[in-house]
CSV table of C-alpha atoms in Angstrom, one decimal:
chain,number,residue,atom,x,y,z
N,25,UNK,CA,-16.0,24.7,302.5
N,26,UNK,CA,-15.1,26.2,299.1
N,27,UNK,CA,-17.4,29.0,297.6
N,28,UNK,CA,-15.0,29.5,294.7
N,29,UNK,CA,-16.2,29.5,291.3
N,30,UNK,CA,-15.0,26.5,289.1
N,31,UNK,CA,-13.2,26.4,285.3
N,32,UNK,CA,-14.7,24.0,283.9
N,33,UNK,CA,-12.0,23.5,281.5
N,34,UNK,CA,-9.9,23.2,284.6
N,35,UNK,CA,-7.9,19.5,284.2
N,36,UNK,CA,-8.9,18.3,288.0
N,37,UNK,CA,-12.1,19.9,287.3
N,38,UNK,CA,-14.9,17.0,287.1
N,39,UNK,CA,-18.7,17.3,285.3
N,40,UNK,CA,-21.1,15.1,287.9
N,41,UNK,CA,-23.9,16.4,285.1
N,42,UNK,CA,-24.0,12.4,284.1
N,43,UNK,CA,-25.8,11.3,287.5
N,44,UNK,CA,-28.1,14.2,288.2
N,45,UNK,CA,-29.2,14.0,291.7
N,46,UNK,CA,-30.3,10.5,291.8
N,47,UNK,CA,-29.0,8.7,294.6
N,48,UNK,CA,-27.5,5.6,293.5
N,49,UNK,CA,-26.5,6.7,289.8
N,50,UNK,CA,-22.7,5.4,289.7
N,51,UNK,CA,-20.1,6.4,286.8
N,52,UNK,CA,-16.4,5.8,286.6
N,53,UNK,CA,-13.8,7.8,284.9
N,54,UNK,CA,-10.0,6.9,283.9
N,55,UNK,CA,-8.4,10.0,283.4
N,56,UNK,CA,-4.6,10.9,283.0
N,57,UNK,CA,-4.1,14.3,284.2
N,58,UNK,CA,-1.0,16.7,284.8
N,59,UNK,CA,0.0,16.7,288.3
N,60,UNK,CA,-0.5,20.2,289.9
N,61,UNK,CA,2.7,22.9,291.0
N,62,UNK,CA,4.2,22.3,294.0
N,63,UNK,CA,3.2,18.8,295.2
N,64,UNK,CA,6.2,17.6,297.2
N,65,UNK,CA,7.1,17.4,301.0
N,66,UNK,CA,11.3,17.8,301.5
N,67,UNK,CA,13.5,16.2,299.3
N,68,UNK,CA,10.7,14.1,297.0
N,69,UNK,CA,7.8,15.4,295.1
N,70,UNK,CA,5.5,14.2,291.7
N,71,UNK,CA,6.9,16.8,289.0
N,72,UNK,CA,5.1,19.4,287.5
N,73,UNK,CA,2.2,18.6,284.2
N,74,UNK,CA,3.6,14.6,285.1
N,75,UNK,CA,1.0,11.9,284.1
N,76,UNK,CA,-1.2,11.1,287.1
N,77,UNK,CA,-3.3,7.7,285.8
N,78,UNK,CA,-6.6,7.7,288.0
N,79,UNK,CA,-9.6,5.0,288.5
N,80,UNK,CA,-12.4,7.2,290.1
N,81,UNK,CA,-15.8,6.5,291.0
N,82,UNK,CA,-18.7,9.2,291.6
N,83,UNK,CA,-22.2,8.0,293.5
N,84,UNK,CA,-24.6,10.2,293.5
N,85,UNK,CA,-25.7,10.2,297.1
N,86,UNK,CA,-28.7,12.1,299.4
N,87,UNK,CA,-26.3,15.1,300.5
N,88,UNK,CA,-23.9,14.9,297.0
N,89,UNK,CA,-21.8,13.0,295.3
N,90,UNK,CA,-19.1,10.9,296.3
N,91,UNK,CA,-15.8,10.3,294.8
N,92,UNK,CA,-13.7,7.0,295.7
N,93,UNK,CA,-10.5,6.5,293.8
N,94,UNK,CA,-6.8,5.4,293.2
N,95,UNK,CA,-4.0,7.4,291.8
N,96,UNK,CA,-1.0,6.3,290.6
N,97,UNK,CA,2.2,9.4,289.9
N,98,UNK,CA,5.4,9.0,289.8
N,99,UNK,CA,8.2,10.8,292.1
N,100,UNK,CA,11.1,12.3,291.8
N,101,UNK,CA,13.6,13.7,294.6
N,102,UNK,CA,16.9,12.8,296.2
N,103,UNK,CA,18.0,10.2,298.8
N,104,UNK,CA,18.0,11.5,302.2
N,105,UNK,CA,21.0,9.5,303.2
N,106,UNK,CA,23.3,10.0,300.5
N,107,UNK,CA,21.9,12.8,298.4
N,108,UNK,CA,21.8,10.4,294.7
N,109,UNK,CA,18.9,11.4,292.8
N,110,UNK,CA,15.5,8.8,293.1
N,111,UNK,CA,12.9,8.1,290.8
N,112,UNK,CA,9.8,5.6,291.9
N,113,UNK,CA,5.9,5.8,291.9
N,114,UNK,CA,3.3,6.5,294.6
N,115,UNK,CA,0.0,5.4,294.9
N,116,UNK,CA,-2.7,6.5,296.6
N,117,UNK,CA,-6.2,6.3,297.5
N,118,UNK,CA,-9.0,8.7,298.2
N,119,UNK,CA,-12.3,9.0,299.1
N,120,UNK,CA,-14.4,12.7,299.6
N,121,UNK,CA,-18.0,13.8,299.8
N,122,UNK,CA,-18.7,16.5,297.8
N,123,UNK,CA,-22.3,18.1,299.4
N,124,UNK,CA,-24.8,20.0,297.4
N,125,UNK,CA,-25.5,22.8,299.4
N,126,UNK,CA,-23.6,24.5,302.6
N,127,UNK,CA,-26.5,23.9,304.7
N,128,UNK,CA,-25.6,19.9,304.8
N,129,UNK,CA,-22.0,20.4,304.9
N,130,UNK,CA,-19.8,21.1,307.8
N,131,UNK,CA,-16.8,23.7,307.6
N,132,UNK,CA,-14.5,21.7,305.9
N,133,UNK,CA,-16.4,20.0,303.8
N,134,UNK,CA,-16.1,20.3,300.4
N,135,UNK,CA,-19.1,21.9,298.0
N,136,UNK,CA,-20.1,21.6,294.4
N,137,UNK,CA,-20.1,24.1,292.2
N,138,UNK,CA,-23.4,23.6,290.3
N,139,UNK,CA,-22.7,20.3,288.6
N,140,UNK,CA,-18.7,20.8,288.8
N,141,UNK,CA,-16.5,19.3,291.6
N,142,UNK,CA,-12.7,20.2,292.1
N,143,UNK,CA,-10.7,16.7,292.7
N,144,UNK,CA,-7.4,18.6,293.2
N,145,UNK,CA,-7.5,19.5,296.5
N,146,UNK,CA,-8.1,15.4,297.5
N,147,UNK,CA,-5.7,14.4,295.8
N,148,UNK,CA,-3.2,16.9,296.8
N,149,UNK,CA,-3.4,15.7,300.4
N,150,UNK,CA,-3.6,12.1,299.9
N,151,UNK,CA,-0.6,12.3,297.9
N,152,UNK,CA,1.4,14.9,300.5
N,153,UNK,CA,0.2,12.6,303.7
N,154,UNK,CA,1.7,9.2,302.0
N,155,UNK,CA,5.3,10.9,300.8
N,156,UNK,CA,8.1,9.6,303.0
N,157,UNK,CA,9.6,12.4,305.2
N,158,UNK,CA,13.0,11.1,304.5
N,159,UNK,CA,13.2,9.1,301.4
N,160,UNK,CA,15.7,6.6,300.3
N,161,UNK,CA,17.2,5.1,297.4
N,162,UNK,CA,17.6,1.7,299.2
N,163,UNK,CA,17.0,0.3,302.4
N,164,UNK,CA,20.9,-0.8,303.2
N,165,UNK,CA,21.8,2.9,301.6
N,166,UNK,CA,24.8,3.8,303.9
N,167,UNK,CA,25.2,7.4,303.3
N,168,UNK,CA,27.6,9.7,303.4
N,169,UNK,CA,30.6,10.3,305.2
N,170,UNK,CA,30.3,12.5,308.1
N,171,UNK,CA,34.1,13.5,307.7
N,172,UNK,CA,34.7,13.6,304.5
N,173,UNK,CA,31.4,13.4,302.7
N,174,UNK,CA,32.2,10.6,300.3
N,175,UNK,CA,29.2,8.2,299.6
N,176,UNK,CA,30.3,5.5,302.2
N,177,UNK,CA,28.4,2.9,299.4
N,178,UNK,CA,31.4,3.7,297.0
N,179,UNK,CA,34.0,3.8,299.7
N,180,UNK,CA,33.9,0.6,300.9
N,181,UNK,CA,33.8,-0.9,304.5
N,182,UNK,CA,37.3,0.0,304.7
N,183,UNK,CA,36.9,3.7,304.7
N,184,UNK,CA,37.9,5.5,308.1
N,185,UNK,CA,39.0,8.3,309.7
N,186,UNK,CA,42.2,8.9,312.3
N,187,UNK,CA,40.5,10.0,314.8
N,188,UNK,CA,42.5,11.8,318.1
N,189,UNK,CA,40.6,12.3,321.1
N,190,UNK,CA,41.0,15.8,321.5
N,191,UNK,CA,42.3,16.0,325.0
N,192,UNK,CA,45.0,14.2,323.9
N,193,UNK,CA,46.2,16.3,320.7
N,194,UNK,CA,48.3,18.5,322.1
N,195,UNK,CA,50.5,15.1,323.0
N,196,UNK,CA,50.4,13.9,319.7
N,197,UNK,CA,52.5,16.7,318.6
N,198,UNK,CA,55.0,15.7,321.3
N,199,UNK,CA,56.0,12.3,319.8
N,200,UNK,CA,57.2,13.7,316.2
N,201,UNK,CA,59.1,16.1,318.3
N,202,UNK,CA,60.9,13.6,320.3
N,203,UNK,CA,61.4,11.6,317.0
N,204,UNK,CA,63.0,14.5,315.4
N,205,UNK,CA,65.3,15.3,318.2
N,206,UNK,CA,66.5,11.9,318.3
N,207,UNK,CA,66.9,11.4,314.6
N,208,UNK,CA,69.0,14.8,314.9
């Protein structure tokens, strides 16, 4: 429940003024906003004051107004496999209940602020819950090396490693000996 006072020249900051407290008063809004500081999970994230294109709609219903919408952001990050930077887009959708007074509203439930309602929050976590944990630049991304670290993808399938089993290194050294004492 927030008791916070709202800016109303706040960007994510949204006037319900238009539908009063009329149940079934409907307006939509199309905004393009900057996306807030720090909304990223890992190694991918929307940038900082990037266009976020939304399609919201606000009901005015009995307890408050509720918001239903889609936002579209784009993403930036690095591939979790083979650490290349990654651009795409994520889209999301959201729906909250915004109550009029605390008495209706349970403990997490979000408030208005007089007329004013705070869409930040909402979309924050429907964007953070759909960001892949450990994003990619392709599916058949191969990685890296785990010897060397080259990107395996410019490598080639060719690309290995002599590998001795290490209870038999001490051996290994035994051959070239016995090649050099018979070449000398």
């Amino acid at each position: 429940m927030s008791l916070r006072s709202l800016d109303p020249r706040a960007p994510w900051v949204i006037s319900t003024h238009d539908l009063g407290r009329r149940p079934g008063s409907m307006r939509t809004l199309t905004p393009t906003l900057p996306a807030p500081v720090d909304l990223a999970v890992g190694m991918i994230g929307v940038p900082k004051d990037a266009d976020v294109e939304l399609d919201i709609r606000l009901e005015a219903v009995m307890e408050g107004v509720l918001v239903t919408g889609t936002a579209q952001a784009p993403l930036t990050g690095e591939c979790s496999r083979c650490l290349d930077p990654l651009t795409s887009e994520i889209e999301v959708d959201f729906q909250e209940l915004y109550f009029y007074s605390a008495e209706d509203a349970g403990e997490d439930d979000l408030l208005l602020d007089g007329e004013l309602l705070d869409l930040e929050p909402v979309f924050r976590d429907a964007v953070v819950l759909a960001l892949p944990l450990s994003p990619v630049c392709g599916e058949d991304c191969p990685g890296l090396c785990a010897e060397c670290g080259v990107r395996l993808a410019e490598a080639g399938p060719d690309h290995r490693h002599e590998t001795v089993d290490p209870r038999w290194a001490a051996l290994q050294g035994l051959v070239e000996e016995q090649k050099d004492d018979q070449e000398g």
